[in-house]
Coordinates of C-alpha atoms and ligand atoms in Angstrom, one line a residue:
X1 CA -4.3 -3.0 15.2
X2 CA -2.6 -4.7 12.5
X3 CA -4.8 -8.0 11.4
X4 CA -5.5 -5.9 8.1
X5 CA -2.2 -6.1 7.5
X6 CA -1.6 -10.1 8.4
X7 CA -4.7 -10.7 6.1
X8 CA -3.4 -9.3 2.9
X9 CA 0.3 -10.1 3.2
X10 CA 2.0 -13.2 4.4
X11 CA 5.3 -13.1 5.8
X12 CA 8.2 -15.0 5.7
X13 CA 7.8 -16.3 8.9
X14 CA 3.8 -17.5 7.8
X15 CA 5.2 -19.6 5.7
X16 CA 7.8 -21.1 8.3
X17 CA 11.0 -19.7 7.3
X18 CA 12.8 -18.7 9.9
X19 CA 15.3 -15.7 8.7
X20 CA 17.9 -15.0 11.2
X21 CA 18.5 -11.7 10.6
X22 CA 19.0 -8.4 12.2
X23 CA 18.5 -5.4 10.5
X24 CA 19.8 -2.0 12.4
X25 CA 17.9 1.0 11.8
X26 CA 19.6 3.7 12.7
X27 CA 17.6 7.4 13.2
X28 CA 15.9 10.3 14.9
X29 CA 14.8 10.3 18.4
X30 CA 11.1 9.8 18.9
X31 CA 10.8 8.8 15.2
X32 CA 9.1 5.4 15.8
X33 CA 6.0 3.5 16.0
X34 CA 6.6 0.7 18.2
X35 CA 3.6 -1.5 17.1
X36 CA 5.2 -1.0 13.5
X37 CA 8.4 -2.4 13.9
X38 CA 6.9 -5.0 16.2
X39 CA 4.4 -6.2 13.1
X40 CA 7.5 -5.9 10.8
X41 CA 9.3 -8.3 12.7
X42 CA 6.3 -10.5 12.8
X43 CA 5.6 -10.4 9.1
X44 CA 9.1 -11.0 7.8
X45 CA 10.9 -12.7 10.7
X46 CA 13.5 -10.3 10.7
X47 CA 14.4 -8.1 14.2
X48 CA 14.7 -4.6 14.1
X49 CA 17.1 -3.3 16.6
X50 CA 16.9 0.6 16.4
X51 CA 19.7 3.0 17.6
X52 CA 18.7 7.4 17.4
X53 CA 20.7 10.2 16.3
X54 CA 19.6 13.7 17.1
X55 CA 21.6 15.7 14.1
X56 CA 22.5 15.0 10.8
X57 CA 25.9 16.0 11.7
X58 CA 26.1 13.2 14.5
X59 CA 24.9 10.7 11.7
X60 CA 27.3 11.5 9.5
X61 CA 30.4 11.9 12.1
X62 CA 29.1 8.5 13.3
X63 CA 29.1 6.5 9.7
X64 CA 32.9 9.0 9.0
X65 CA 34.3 7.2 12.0
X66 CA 33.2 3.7 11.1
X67 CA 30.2 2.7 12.7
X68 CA 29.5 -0.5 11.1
X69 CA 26.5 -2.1 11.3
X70 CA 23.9 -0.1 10.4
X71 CA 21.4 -1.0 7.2
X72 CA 19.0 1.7 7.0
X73 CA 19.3 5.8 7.6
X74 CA 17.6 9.2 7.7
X75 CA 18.9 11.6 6.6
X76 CA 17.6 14.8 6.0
X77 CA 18.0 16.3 1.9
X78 CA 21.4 18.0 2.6
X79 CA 22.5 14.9 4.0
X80 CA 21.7 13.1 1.4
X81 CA 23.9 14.9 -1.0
X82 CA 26.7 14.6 1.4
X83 CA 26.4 10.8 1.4
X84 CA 26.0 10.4 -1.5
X85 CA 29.4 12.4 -2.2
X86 CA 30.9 10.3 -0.2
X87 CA 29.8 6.8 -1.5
X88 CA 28.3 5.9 1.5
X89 CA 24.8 4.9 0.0
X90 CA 23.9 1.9 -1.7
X91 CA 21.4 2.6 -5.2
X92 CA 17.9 1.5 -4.1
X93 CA 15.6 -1.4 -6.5
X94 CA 12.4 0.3 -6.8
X95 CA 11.1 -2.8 -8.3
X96 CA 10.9 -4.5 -4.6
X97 CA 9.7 -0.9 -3.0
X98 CA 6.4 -0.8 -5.0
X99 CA 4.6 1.1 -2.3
X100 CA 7.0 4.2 -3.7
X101 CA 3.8 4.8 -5.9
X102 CA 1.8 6.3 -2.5
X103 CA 4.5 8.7 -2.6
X104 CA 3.5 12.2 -3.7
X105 CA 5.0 13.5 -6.7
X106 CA 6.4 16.8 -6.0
X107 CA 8.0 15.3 -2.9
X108 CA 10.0 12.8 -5.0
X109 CA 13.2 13.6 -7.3
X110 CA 13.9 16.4 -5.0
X111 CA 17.2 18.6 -5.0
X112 CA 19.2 16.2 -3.5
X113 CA 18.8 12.9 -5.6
X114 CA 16.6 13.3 -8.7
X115 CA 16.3 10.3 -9.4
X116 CA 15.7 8.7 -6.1
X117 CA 18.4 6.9 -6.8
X118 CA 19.8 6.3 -3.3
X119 CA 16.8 7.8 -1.2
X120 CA 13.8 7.5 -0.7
X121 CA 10.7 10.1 1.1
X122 CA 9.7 9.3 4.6
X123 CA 8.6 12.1 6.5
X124 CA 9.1 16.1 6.6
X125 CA 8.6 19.1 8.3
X126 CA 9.3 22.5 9.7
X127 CA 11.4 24.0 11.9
X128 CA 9.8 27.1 13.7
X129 CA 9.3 28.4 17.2
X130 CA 6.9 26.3 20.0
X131 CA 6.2 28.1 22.8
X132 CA 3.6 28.2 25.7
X133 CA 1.5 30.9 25.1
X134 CA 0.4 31.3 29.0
X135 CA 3.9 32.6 29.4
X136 CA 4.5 34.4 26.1
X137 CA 2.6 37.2 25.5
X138 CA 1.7 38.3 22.8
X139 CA 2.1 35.4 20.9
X140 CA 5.5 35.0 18.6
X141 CA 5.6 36.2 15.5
X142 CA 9.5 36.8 14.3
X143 CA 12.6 35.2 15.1
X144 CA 13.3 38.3 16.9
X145 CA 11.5 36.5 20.1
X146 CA 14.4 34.0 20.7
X147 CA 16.2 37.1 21.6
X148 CA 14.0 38.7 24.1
X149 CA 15.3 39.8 27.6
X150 CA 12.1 39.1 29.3
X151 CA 12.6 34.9 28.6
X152 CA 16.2 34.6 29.9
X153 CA 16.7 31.7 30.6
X154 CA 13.7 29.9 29.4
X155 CA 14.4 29.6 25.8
X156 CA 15.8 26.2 23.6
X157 CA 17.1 26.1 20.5
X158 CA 18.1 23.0 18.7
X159 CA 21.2 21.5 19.2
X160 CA 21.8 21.3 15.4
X161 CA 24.4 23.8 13.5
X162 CA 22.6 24.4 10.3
X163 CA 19.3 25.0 11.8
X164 CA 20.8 27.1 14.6
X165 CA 22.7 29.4 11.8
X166 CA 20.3 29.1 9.6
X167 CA 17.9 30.8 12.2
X168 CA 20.2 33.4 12.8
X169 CA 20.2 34.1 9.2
X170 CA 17.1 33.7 8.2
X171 CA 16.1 36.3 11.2
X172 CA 18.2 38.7 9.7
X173 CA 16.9 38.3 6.4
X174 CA 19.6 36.2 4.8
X175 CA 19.3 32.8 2.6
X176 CA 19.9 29.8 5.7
X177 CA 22.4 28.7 3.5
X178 CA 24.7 31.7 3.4
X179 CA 27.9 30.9 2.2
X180 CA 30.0 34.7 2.6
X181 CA 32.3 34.7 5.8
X182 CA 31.2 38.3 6.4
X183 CA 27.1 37.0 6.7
X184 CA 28.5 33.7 9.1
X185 CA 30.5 36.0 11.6
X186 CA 27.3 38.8 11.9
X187 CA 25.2 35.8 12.5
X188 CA 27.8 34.3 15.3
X189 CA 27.8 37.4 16.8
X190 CA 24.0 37.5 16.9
X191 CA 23.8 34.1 18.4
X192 CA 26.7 34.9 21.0
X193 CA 24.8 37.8 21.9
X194 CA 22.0 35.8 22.6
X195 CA 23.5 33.0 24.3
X196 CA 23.2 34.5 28.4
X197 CA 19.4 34.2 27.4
X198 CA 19.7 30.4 25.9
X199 CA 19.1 27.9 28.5
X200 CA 20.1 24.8 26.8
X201 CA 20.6 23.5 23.2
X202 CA 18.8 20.7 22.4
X203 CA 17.0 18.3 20.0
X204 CA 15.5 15.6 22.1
X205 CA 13.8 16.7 24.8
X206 CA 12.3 20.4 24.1
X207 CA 9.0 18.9 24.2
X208 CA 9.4 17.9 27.9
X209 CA 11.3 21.1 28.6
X210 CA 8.0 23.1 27.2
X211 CA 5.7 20.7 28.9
X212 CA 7.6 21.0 32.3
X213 CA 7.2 25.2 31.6
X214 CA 11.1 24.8 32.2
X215 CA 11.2 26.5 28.4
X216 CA 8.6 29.1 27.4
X217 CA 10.2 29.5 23.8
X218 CA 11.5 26.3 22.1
X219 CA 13.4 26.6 18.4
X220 CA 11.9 23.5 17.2
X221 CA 10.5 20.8 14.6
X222 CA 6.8 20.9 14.2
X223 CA 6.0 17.8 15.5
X224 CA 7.9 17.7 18.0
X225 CA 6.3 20.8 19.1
X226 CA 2.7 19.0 18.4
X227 CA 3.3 16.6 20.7
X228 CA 4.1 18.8 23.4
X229 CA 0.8 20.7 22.8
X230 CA -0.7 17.3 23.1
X231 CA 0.3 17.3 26.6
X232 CA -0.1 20.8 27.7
X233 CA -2.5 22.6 25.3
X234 CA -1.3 26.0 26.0
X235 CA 1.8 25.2 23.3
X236 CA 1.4 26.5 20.3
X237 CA 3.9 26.2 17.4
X238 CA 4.1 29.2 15.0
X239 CA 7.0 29.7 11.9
X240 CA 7.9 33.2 12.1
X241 CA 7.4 35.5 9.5
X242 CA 10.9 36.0 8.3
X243 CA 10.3 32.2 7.3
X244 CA 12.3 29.1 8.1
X245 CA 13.5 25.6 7.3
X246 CA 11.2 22.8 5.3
X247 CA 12.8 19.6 5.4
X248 CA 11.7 15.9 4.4
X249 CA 14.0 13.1 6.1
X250 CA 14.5 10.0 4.0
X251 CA 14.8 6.1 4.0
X252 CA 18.6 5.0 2.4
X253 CA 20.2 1.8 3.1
X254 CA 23.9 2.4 3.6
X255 CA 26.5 0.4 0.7
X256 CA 27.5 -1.3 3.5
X257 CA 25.1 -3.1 4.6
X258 CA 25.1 -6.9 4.9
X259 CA 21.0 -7.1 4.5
X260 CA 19.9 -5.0 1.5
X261 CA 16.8 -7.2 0.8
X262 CA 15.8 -6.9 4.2
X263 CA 16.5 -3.2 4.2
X264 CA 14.4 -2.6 0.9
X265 CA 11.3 -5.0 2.5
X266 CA 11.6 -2.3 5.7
X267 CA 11.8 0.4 3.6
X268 CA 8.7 -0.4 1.8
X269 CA 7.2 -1.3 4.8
X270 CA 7.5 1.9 5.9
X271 CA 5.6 3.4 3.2
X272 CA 2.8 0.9 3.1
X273 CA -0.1 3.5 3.5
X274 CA -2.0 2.4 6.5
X275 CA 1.4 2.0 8.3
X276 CA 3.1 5.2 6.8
X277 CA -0.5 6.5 8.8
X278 CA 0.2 5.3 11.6
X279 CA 3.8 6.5 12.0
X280 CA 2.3 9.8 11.1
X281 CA -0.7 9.4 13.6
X282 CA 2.2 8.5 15.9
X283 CA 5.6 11.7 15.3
X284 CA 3.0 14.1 14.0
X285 CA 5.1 14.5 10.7
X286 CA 3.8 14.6 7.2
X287 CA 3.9 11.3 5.4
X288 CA 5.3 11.3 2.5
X289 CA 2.8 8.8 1.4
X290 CA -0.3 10.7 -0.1
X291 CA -2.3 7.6 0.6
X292 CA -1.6 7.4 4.3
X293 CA -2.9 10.6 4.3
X294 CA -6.7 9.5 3.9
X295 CA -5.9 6.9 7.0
X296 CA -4.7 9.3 9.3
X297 CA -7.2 11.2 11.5
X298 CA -9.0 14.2 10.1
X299 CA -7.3 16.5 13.0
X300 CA -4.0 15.8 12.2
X301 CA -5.0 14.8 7.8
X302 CA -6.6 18.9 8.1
X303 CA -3.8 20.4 10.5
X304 CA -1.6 23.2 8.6
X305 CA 1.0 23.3 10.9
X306 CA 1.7 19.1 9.7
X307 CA 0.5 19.6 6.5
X308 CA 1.1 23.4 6.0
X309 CA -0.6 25.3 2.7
X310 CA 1.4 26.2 -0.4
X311 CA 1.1 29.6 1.3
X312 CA 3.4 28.8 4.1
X313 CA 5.8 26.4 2.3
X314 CA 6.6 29.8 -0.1
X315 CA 8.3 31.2 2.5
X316 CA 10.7 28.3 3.9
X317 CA 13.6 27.1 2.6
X318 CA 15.4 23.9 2.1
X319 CA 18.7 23.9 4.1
X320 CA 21.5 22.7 1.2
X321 CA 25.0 21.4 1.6
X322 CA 27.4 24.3 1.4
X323 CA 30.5 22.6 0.1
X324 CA 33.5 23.4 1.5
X325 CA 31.8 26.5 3.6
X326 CA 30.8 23.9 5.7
X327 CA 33.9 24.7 7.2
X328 CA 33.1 27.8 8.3
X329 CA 30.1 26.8 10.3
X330 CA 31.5 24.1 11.8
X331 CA 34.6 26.4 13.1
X332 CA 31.3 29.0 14.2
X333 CA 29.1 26.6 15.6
X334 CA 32.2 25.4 18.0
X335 CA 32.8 28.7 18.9
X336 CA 29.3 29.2 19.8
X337 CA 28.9 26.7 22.4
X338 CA 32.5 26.4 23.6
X339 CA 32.5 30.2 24.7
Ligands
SPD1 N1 12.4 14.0 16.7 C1 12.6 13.8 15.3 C2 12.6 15.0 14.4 C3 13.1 14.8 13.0 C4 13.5 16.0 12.5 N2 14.1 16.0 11.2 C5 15.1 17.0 11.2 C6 15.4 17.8 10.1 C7 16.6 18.7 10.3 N3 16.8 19.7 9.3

């Protein structure tokens, strides 16, 4: 799978240095392509030992209470900005990530670093509703569906506060980052109201729940939800028409680290096109890379809900830090799943 790769770039270890080091990735669940890392490790004699996270808000509580260790994160936009604010990321050298020139343009110098200063595009998405359409009829088409009687008990929704309120917002007709106390409590109460009909929150295994037709309605990332349909073709992923969440998750190397050359060779790695393709063949998430694009195949290079027309993307949003209101949904989300 990989002797293009050997052929047009030696590695460390072809030239027989032997590099002791261990560089500790630390991400999303499912987010990996095994055969990637593996020809990582072989190229540049370095070992990737990878560790998952399944919220921003568990990344960011687990760097706060001093995981050491790690090299290289993901974290979504928002979550850049927060780590950034709090000096947690060291700057990037562009110079050693050349393969930052496959990135698409309007995808770089987003929001949340402008300059790409400590980040760097990997992958993005949407968040929207997956759902097996043997058992929901007729098909999904608003928010609205997460709350309906007839699925008790056999809807998900992501264990994840900002997309979980956002939701709630959004399905009401509200900006996902509303920052008003009055617009936070109607959306609690929405979401306690629903919560008799919730049968789990979750971010890691909604595709197996939907498979398993344990879940009929999952609140879920689109490739996640691709997957799924992979397995049992009667899942379909829709984003309601109220709109939802576009994200893009991103490659950082923490200030912390001990390996930053290592980190940056990864990093670049990552976004070599033919291997950015595969990791895309792999999650079913966009690339940032517009070259791995043309290596990916033409069902999931041509599929809208990966790569979803300018159409759709008007009517998402990008979920941004909210300052100190954060406060206010981290006192509502506990509420939510303590009660
Ligand atoms: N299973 C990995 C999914 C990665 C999703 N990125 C999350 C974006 C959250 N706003």
């Amino acid at each position: 799978m990989f002797a293009w790769l050997a052929a047009c770039s030696p590695g460390a270890n072809e030239q027989g240095k032997a590099r002791p080091v261990t560089l500790h990735l630390f991400t999303w669940s499912d987010y990996t392509e095994e055969s990637v890392v593996k020809e990582f490790e072989r190229r540049f004699g370095v070992k990737v030992v990878t560790d998952t996270f399944g919220s921003n808000e568990e990344l960011l509580a687990k760097l706060q209470g001093g995981a050491a260790g790690y090299d290289v994160v993901v974290p979504s936009d928002y979550m850049v900005s927060i780590l950034i604010k709090q000096g947690l990321l060291a700057e990037l050298d562009h110079a050693k990530i050349p393969n930052l020139a496959h990135v698409y343009k309007h995808l770089k110098g987003l929001y949340y670093d402008p300059q790409n200063t400590y980040s760097l595009p990997y992958l993005w998405g949407t968040t929207g509703i997956g759902y097996n359409a043997d058992l929901v009829k007729p098909p999904p088409e608003s928010w609205q569906a997460l709350w309906d009687a007839r699925y008790k008990g056999k809807i998900s929704l992501l264990n994840d506060e900002r997309e979980v309120f956002g939701m709630a917002l959004r399905a009401a007709g509200e900006s996902l980052n509303a920052t008003q106390p009055a617009k936070l409590e109607a959306a609690k109460a929405r979401l306690m109201a629903q919560k008799a009909l919730v049968k789990t929150y979750t971010s890691e295994n909604y595709d197996q729940l939907l498979v398993s037709g344990e879940v009929a309605l999952a609140h879920g990332w689109s490739g996640t939800v691709l997957r799924a349909a992979d397995e049992r073709p009667s899942i379909k992923y829709v984003i309601p028409k109220e709109g939802g969440t576009i994200w893009q998750d991103n490659l950082c190397v923490l200030k912390s680290s001990a390996h930053k050359d290592e980190a940056m060779a990864f990093i670049n790695f990552l976004l070599e096109p033919q291997v950015a393709a595969l990791i895309t063949s792999k999650v079913k998430y966009a690339s940032a890379s517009e070259e791995a694009r043309l290596f990916v195949p033409k069902e999931i290079a041509q599929n809208p809900a990966i790569y979803p027309p300018a159409s759709v993307v008007a009517r998402l949003e990008w979920i941004k830090d909210v300052g100190e209101a954060i406060k206010l949904y981290d006192r509502a989300w506990t509420e939510l799943k303590v009660k």
